[in-house]
Coordinates of C-alpha atoms and ligand atoms in Angstrom, one line a residue:
Chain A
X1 CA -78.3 51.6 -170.1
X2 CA -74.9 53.2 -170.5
X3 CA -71.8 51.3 -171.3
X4 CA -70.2 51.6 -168.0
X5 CA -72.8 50.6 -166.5
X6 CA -73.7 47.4 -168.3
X7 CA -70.0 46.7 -167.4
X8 CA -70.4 47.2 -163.7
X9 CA -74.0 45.0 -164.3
X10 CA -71.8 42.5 -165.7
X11 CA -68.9 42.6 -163.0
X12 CA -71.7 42.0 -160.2
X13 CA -73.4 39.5 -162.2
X14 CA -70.0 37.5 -162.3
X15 CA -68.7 38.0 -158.2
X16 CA -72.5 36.4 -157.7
X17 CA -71.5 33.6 -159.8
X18 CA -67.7 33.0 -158.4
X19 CA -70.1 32.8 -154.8
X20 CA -72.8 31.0 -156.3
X21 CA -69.3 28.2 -157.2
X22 CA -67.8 28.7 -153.9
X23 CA -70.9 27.5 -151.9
X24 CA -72.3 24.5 -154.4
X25 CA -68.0 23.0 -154.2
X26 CA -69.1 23.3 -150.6
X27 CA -72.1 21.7 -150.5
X28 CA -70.8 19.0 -152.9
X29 CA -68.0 18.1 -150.8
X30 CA -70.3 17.6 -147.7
X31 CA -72.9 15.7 -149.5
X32 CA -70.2 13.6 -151.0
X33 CA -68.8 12.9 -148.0
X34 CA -65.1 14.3 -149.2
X35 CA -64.8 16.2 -145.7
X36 CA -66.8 14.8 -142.8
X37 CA -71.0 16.7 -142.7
X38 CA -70.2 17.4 -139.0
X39 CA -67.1 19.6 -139.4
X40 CA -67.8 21.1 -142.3
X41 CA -72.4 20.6 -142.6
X42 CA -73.7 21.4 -145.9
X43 CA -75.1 24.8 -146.7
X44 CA -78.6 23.5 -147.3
X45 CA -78.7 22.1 -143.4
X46 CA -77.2 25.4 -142.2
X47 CA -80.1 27.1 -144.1
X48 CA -82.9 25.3 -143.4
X49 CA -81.9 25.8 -139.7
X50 CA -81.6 29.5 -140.5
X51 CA -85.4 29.6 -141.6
X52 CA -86.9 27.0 -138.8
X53 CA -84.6 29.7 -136.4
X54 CA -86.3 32.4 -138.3
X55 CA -89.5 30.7 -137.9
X56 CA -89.5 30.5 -134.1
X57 CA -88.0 33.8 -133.8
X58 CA -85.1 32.5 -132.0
X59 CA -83.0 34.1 -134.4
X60 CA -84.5 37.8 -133.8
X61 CA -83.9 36.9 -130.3
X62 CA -80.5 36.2 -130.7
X63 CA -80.1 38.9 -133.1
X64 CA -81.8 41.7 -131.4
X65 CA -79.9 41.4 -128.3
X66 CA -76.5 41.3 -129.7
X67 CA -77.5 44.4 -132.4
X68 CA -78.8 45.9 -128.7
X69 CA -75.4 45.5 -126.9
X70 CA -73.0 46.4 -129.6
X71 CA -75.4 49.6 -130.5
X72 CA -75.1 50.4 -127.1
X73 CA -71.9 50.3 -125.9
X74 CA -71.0 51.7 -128.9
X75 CA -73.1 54.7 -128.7
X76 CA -71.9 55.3 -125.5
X77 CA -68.3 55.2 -127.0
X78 CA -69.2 57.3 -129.3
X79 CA -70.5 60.6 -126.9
X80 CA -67.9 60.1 -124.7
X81 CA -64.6 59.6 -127.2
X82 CA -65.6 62.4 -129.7
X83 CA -65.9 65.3 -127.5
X84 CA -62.8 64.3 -125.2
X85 CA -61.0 63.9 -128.8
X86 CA -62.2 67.2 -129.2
X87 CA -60.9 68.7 -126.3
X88 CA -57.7 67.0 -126.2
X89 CA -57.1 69.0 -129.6
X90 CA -58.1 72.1 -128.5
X91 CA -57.0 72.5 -124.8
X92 CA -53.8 72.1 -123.6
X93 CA -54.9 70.7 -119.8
X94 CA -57.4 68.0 -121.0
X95 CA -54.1 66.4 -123.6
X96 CA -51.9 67.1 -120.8
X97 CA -54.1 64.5 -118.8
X98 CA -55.5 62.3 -121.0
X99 CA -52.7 61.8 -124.1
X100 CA -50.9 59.7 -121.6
X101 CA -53.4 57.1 -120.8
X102 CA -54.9 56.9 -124.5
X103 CA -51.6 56.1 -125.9
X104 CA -51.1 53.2 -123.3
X105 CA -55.2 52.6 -123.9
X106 CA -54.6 52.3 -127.6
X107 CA -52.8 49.3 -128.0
X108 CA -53.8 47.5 -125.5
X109 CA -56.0 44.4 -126.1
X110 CA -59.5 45.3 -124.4
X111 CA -60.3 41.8 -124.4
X112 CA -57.7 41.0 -121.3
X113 CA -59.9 42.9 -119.4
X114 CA -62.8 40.6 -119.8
X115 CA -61.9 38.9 -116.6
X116 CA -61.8 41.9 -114.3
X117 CA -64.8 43.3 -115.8
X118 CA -66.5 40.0 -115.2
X119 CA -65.5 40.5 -111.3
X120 CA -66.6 43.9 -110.9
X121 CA -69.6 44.2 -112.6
X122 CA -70.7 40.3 -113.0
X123 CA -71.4 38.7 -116.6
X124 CA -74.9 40.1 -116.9
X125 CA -75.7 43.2 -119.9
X126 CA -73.8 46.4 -117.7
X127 CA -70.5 44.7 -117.4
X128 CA -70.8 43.6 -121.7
X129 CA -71.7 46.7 -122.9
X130 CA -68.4 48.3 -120.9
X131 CA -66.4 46.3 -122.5
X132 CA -67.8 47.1 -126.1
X133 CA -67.9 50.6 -124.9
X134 CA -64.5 50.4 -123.3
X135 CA -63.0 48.8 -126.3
X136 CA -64.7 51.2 -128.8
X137 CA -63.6 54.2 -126.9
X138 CA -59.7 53.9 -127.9
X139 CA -60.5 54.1 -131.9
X140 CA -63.0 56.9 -131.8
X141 CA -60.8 59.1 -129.5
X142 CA -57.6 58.8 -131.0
X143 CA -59.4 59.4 -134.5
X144 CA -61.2 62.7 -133.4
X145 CA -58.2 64.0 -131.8
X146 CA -56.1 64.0 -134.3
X147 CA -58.3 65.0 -136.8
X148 CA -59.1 67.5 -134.9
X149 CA -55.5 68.5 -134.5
X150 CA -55.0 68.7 -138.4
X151 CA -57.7 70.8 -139.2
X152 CA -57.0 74.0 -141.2
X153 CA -56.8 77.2 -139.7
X154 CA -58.1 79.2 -142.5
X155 CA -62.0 78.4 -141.4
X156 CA -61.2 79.0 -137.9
X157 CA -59.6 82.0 -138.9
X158 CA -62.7 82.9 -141.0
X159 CA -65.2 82.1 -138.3
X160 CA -63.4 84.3 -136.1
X161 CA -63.2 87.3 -137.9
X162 CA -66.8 86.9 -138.5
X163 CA -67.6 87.5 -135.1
X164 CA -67.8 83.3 -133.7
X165 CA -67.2 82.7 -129.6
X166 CA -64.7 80.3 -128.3
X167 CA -67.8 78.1 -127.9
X168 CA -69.2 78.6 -131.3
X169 CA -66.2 77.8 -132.7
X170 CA -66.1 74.3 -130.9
X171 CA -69.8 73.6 -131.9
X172 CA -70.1 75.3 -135.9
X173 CA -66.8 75.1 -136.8
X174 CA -64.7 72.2 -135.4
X175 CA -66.9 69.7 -135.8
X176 CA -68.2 69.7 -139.4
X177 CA -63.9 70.3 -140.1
X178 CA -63.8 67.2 -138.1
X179 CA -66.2 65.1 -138.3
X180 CA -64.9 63.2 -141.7
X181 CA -62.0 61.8 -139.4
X182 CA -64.9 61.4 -136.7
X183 CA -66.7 59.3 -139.0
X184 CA -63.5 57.4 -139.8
X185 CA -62.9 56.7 -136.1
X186 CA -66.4 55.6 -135.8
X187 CA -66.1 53.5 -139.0
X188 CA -62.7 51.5 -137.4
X189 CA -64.7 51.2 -134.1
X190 CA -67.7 49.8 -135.4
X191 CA -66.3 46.0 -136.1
X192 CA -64.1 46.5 -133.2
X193 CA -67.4 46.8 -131.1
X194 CA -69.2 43.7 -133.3
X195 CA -65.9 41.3 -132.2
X196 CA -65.9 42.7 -128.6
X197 CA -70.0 41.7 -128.7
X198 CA -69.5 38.5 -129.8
X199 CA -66.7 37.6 -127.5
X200 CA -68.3 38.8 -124.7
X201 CA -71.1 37.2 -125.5
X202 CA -69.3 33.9 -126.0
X203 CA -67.5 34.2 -122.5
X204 CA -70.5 35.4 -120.7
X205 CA -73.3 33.5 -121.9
X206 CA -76.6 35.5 -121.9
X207 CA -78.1 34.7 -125.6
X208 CA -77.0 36.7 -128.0
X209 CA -75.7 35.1 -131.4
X210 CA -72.5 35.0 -129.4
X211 CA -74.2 32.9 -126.7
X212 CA -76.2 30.8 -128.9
X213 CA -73.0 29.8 -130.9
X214 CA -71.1 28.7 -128.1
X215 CA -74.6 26.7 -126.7
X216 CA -74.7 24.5 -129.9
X217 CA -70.7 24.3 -129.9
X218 CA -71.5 22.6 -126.0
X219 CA -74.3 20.5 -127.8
X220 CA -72.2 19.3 -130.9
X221 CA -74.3 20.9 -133.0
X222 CA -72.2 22.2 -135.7
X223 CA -74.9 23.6 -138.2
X224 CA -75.8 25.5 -135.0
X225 CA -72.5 27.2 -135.1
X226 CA -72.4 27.8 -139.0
X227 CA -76.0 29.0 -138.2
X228 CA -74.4 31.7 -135.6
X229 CA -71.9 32.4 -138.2
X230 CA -74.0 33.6 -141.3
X231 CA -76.0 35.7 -139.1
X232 CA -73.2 37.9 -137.9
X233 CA -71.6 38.0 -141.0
X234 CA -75.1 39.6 -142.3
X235 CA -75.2 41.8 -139.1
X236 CA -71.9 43.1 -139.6
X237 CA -72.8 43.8 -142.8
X238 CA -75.8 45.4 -142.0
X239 CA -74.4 47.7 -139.1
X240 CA -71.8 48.5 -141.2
X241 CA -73.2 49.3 -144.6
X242 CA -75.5 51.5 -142.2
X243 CA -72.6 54.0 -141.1
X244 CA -71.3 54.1 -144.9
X245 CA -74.6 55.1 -145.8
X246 CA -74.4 57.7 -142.5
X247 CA -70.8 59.4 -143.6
X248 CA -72.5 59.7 -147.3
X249 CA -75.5 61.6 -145.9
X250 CA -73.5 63.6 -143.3
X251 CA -70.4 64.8 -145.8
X252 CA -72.5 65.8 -148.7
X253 CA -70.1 68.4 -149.1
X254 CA -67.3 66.8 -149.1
X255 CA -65.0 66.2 -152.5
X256 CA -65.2 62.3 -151.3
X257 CA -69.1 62.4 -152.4
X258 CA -68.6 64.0 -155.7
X259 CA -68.7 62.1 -158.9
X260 CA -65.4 62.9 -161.2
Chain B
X1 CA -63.8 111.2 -130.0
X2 CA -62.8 109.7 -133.1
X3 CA -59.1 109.5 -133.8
X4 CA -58.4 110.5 -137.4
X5 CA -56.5 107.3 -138.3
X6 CA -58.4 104.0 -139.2
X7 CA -55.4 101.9 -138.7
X8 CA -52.1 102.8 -136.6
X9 CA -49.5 100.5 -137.2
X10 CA -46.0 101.8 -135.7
X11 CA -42.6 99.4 -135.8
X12 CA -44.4 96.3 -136.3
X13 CA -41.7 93.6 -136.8
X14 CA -42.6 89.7 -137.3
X15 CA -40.2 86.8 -137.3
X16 CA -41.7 83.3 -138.3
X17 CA -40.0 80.7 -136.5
X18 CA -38.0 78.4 -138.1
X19 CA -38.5 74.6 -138.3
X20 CA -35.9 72.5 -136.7
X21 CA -32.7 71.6 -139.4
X22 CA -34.7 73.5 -142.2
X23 CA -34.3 76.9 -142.0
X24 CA -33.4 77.2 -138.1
X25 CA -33.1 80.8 -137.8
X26 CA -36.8 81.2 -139.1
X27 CA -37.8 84.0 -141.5
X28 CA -38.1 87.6 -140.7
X29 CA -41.2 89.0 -142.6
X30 CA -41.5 92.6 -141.7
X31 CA -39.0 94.9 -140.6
X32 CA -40.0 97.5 -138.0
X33 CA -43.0 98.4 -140.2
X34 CA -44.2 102.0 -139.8
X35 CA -47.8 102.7 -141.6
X36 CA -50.7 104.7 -141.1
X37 CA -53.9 104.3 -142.7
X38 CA -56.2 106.8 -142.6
X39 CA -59.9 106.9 -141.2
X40 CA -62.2 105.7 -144.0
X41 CA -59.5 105.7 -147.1
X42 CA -59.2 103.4 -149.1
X43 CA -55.4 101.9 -149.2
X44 CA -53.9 99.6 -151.4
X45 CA -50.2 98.0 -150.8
X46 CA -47.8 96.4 -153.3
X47 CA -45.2 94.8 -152.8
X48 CA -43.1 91.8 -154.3
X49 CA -44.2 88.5 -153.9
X50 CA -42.7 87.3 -150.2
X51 CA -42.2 90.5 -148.6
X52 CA -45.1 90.2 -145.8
X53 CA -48.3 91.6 -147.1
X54 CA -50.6 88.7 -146.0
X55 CA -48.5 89.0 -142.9
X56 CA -49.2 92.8 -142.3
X57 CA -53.2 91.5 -143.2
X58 CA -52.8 88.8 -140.1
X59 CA -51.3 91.5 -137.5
X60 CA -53.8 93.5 -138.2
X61 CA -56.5 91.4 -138.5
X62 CA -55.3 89.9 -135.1
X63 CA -55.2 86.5 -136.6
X64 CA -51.4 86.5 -135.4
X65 CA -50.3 87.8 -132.3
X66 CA -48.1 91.2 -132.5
X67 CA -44.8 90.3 -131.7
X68 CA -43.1 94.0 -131.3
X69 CA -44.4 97.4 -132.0
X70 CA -48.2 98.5 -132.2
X71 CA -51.3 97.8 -134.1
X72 CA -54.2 100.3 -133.3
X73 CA -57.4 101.0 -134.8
X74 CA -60.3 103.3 -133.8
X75 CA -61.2 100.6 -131.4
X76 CA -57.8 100.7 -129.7
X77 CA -55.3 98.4 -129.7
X78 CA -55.9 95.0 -131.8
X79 CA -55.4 91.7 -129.7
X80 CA -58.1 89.1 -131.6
X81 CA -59.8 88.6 -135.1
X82 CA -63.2 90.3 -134.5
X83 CA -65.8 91.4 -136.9
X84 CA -65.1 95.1 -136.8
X85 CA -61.7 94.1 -139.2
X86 CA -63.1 91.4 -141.9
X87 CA -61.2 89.9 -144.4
X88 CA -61.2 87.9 -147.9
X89 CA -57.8 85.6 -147.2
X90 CA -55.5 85.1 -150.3
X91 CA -56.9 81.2 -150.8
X92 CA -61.0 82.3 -149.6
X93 CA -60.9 80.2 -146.9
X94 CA -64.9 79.2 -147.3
X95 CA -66.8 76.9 -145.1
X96 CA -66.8 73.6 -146.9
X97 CA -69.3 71.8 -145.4
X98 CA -72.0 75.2 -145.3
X99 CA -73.1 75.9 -149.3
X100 CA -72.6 79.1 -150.6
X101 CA -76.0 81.0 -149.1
X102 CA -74.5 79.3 -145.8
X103 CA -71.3 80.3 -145.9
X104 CA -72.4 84.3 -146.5
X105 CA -75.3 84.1 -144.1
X106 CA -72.5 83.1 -141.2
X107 CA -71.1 86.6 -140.4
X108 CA -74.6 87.9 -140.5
X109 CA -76.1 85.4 -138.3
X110 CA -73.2 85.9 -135.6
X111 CA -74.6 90.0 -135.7
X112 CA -77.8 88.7 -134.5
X113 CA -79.7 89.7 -137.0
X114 CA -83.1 87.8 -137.4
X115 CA -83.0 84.8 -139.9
X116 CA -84.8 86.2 -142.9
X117 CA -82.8 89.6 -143.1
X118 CA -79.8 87.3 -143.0
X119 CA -81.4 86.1 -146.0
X120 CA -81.9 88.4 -147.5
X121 CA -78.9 90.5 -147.2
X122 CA -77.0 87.4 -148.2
X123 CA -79.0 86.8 -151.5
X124 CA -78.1 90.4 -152.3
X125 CA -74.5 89.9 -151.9
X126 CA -74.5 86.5 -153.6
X127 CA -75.7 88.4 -157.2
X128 CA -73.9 91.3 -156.4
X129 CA -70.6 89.2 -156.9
X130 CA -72.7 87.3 -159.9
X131 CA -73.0 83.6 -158.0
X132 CA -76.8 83.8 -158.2
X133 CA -78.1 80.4 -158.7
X134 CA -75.2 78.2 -157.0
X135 CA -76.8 79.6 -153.7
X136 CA -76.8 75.5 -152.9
X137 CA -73.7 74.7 -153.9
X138 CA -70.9 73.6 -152.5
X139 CA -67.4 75.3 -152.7
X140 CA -65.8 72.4 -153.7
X141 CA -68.5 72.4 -156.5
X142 CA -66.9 75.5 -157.7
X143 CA -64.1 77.3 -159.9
X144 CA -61.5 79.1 -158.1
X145 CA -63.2 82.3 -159.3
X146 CA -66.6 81.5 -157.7
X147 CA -65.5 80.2 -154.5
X148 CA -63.0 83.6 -154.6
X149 CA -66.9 85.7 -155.4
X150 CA -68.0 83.8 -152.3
X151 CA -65.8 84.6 -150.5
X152 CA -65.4 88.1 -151.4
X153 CA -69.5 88.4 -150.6
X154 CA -69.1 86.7 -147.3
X155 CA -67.1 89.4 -145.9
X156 CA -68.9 92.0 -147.3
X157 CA -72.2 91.3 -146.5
X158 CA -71.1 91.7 -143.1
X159 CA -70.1 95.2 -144.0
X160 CA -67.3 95.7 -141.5
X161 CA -65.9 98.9 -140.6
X162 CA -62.4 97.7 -142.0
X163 CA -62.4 96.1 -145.1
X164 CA -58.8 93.7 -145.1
X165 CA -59.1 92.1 -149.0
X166 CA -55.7 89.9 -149.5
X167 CA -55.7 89.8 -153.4
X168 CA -59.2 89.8 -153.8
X169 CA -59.7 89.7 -157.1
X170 CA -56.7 87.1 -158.2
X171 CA -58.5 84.6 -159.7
X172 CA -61.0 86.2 -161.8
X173 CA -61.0 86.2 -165.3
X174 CA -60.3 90.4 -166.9
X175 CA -63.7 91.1 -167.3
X176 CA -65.0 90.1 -164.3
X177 CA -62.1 91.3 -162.1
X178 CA -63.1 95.1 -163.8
X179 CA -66.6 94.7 -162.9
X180 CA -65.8 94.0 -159.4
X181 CA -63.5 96.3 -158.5
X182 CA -66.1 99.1 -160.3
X183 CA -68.5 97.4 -157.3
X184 CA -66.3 97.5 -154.9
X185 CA -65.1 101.1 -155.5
X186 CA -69.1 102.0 -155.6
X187 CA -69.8 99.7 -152.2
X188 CA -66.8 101.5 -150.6
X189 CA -68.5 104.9 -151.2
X190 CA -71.6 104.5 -150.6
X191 CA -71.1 102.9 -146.9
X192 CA -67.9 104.5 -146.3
X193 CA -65.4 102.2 -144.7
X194 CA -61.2 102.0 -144.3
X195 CA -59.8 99.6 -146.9
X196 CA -56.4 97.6 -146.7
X197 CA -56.0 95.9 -150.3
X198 CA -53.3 93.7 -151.4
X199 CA -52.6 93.5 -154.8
X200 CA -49.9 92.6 -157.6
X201 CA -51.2 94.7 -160.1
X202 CA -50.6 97.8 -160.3
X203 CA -53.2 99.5 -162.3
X204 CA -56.3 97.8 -159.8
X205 CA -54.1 99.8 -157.5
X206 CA -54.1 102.5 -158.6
X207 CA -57.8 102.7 -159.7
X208 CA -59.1 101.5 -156.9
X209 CA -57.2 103.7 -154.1
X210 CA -56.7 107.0 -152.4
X211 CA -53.2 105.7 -151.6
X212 CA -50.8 103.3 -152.3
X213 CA -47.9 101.5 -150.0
X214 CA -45.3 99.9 -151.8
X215 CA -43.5 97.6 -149.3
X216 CA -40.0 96.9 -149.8
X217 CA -38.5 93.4 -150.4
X218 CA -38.3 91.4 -147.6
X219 CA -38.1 91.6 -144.8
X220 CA -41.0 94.4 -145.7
X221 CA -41.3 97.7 -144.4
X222 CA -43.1 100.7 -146.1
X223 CA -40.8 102.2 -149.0
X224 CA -42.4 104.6 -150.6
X225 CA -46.4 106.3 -150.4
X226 CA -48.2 107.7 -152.8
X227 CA -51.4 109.8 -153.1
X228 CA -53.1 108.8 -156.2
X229 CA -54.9 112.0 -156.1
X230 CA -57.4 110.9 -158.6
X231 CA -60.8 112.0 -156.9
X232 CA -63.8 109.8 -155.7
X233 CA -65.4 109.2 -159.0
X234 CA -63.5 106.2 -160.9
X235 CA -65.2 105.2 -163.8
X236 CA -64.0 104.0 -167.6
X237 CA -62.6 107.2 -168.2
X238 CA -60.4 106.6 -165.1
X239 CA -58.5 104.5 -167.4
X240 CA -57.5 107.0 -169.6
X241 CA -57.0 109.8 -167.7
X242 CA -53.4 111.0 -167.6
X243 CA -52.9 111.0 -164.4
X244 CA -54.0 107.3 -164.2
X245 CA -51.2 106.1 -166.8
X246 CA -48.3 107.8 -165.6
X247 CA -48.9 106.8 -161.7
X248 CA -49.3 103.3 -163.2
X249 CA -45.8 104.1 -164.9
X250 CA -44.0 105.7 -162.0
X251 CA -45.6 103.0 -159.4
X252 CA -45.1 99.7 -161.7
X253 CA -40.7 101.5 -161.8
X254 CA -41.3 101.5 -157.9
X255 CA -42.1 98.0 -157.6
X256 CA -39.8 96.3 -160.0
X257 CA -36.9 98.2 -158.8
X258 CA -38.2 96.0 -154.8
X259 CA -38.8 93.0 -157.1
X260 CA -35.4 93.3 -158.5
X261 CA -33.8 93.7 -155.2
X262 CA -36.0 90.2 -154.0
X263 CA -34.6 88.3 -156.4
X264 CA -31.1 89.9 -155.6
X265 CA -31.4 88.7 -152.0
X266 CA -31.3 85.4 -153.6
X267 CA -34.4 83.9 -152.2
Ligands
ATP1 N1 -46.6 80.3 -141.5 C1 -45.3 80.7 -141.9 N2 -44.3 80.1 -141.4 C2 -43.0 80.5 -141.8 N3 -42.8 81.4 -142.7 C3 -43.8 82.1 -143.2 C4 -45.2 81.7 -142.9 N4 -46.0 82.5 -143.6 C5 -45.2 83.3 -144.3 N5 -43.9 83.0 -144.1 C6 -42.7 83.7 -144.7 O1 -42.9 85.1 -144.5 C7 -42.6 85.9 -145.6 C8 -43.8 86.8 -146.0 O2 -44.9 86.0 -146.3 P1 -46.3 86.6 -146.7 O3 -47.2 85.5 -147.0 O4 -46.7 87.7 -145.8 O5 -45.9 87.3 -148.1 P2 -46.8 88.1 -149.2 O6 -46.2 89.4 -149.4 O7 -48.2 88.0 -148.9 O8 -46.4 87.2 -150.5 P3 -47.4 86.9 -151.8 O9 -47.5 88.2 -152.5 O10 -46.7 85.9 -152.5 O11 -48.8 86.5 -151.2 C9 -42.3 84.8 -146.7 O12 -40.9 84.8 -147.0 C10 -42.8 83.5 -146.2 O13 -41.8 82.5 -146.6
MG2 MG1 -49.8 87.0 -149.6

């Protein structure tokens, strides 16, 4: 093993530890009754549940359905906001249109809409994966777009002269040039989409770990809700660590994936 | 059928706008440009450094639109890039995210050529420019040089009927620089094509071309032309010839007496 990385072995070896601290002061103070077990239940309840969850499968219910509607909506985001990105860059009609209502989009907070949505297309899986998609669809397309307004003109130039269509040029060229602030759109919308899951979940009921949560909050069952926490903070993770490992596969190429 | 001109280019001025505050005005680059290039010759221009060459390269590779006067080729007159006019851009301008058998295999592809002929061709071009064995790397995996040899063999390979070469060969190393322009000069006459190439030196210049521009400073216009009247067959003994040395003399006079009158215009 090389210096470095015994170093880097030893760095990981001691952010386990300070974690390792952080959970066992926890547990103390629980167990010895410093704060009160029902508002703050010691890890080893919230993992046992975890495992007896595990165990019935309620868990992979839960899980499933939530990593199904964030997936989802957010997949749906995703093939809408990135062409339209695209085109907004590249034709002046379609920004004409659209770079109005994506700067008032933007900022917005999707989650006001919750209520409307609730009205129109009742609290059932269509009317939560609209919102994850509807509040996904803001990062993604303002990341594309400009991205895809920034792009150098020297390939474009290239492909041109080496005999590429309009169309071709769209497909082959602006896309790869883009798609590193593509994937940093995605990357933004990605938790955006998790929150938006979770809160929907929450307000619509309908299972989910967002709807399991707020069914042991209703029941007082506070290891319930630490049980809801750890497993979205592993989904997120999960999900996450997935579209790192995406952008590292899909920009081989790029100076960002080359060791110095 | 054929007009005897490979490229017409008659009064071609170009202003670059400016940007608001800084430099409002904008910049005028060429000056009611008068050149003409003949069918199949190869042409080299010179001119000091800001005095629209890689401008003259864009208007007539159609990369820019024409703003007044005429750009023509055999094909009539130029409106868009298109493969008939290829071109190696000052700073390469390679694909990034295609590796190097990628990036050269582009032009061909778009020709419609079947897949393993792309190949092929491509491979030959890649060791023809020396880069055989970084077929899978990346540009940003290479020196300036290499990616500039990519470059260079992506446009060939394509072997377009006008060659446009914006300093070609300015990041290569002596030896390699010699050995290249020895292949292109071969290339050039064995598929017989016009040639506009920008350069800073002189002697390249002068060994590689049937004529020579030497564009004023700027804004640019054509100043003075010269046929280097040294015959198709340009080899080591080129070099020593005596015609060779005192056309380097007279031209490298030429250009320093523009570069002079650049820095004069206080840029
Ligand atoms: N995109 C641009 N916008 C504004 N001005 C420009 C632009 N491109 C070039 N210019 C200006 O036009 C003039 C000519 O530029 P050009 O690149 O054609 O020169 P060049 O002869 O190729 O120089 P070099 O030998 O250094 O490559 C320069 O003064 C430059 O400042
Ligand atoms: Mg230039």
């Amino acid at each position: 093993m090389s210096p470095l990385s015994l170093i880097r072995h030893r760095d990981r070896l001691l952010q386990a530890l300070v974690l390792v601290g952080l959970v066992s002061v926890w547990e103390l103070s629980s167990r010895a009754g410093w704060v009160h077990p029902f508002l703050l239940p010691p890890p080893s309840d919230v993992l046992a549940r975890l495992f007896a969850d595990m165990q019935s499968g309620a868990v992979f219910v839960d899980l499933g359905l939530t990593l199904y509607r964030a997936v989802t909506g957010f997949v749906i985001a995703a093939v809408l906001a990135v062409p339209l990105g695209i085109l907004m860059a590249r034709r002046r009609g379609v920004q004409w249109f659209f770079d109005p209502l994506i700067s008032i989009g933007f900022p917005m907070p999707k989650i006001a809409f919750v209520p409307i949505f609730i009205l129109w297309f009742d609290i059932y899986d269509t009317s939560k994966v609209i919102m994850i998609t509807f509040s996904c669809f803001f990062p993604i397309v303002t990341a594309t777009y400009s991205g895809t307004s920034h792009i150098d003109k020297w390939p474009l130039w290239s492909a041109r002269s080496l005999g590429a269509s309009e169309s071709e040029l769209l497909r082959e060229i602006i896309l790869p040039l883009a798609s590193p602030a593509i994937l940093t759109g995605l990357q933004i919308a990605l938790p955006v989409g998790m929150i938006t899951t979770i809160v929907t979940e929450m307000l619509m009921g309908g299972s989910g770990v967002g709807g399991a949560m707020i069914a042991a909050g209703r029941f007082a069952d506070s290891v319930g809700v630490f049980a809801g926490i750890i497993e979205i903070a592993i989904l997120g993770m999960v999900v996450i660590r997935a579209l790192d490992w995406l952008r590292a596969r899909l920009l081989v190429w790029h100076p960002e994936n080359r060791a110095h | 059928m054929t007009a005897d001109f490979g490229i017409k280019i008659e009064g071609v001025s170009h202003a670059y706008p400016g940007t608001q505050g800084l430099n409002a005005a904008g910049t005028l680059a060429l000056k009611q440009t008068d050149l003409l290039i003949r069918h199949h010759e190869f042409h080299a221009l010179l001119g000091p450094s800001g005095c629209g060459k890689s401008t003259l390269l864009y208007l007539i590779g159609g990369f820019i639109p024409v703003q007044t006067g005429s750009i023509s080729t055999q094909k009539g007159p130029v409106t868009a890039p298109g493969p008939d006019r290829s071109i190696v851009f000052q700073n390469f301008a390679l694909f990034p995210w295609k590796t190097v058998l990628e990036n050269v295999m582009y032009g061909l592809q778009k020709k419609g050529l079947p897949e393993a002929e792309c190949r092929d061709i491509a491979q030959a071009h890649i060791k023809l420019v020396q880069l055989s064995g970084f077929e899978q790397a990346y540009p940003s995996q290479l020196s300036g040089g290499m990616q500039q040899r990519a470059a260079i063999a992506r446009t060939l390979a394509v072997d377009p009927d006008i060659l446009l070469m914006d300093e070609p060969f300015g990041a290569l190393d002596a030896q390699t620089r010699r050995v290249m322009q020895e292949e292109l000069r071969m290339i050039w006459k064995r598929r017989p094509k016009t040639v506009v190439f920008v350069t800073h030196d002189v002697h390249e210049a002068v060994f590689l071309a049937d004529r020579i521009s030497i564009m004023s400073a700027r804004p640019g216009r054509i100043e003075h032309q010269i046929d280097t009247g040294l015959g198709p067959e340009r080899d080591e003994s080129t070099l020593t010839d005596r015609r060779f040395v005192e056309l380097g003399e007279q031209i490298w006079r030429l250009v320093r007496e523009q570069a002079v009158l650049a820095s004069r215009g206080g840029l």
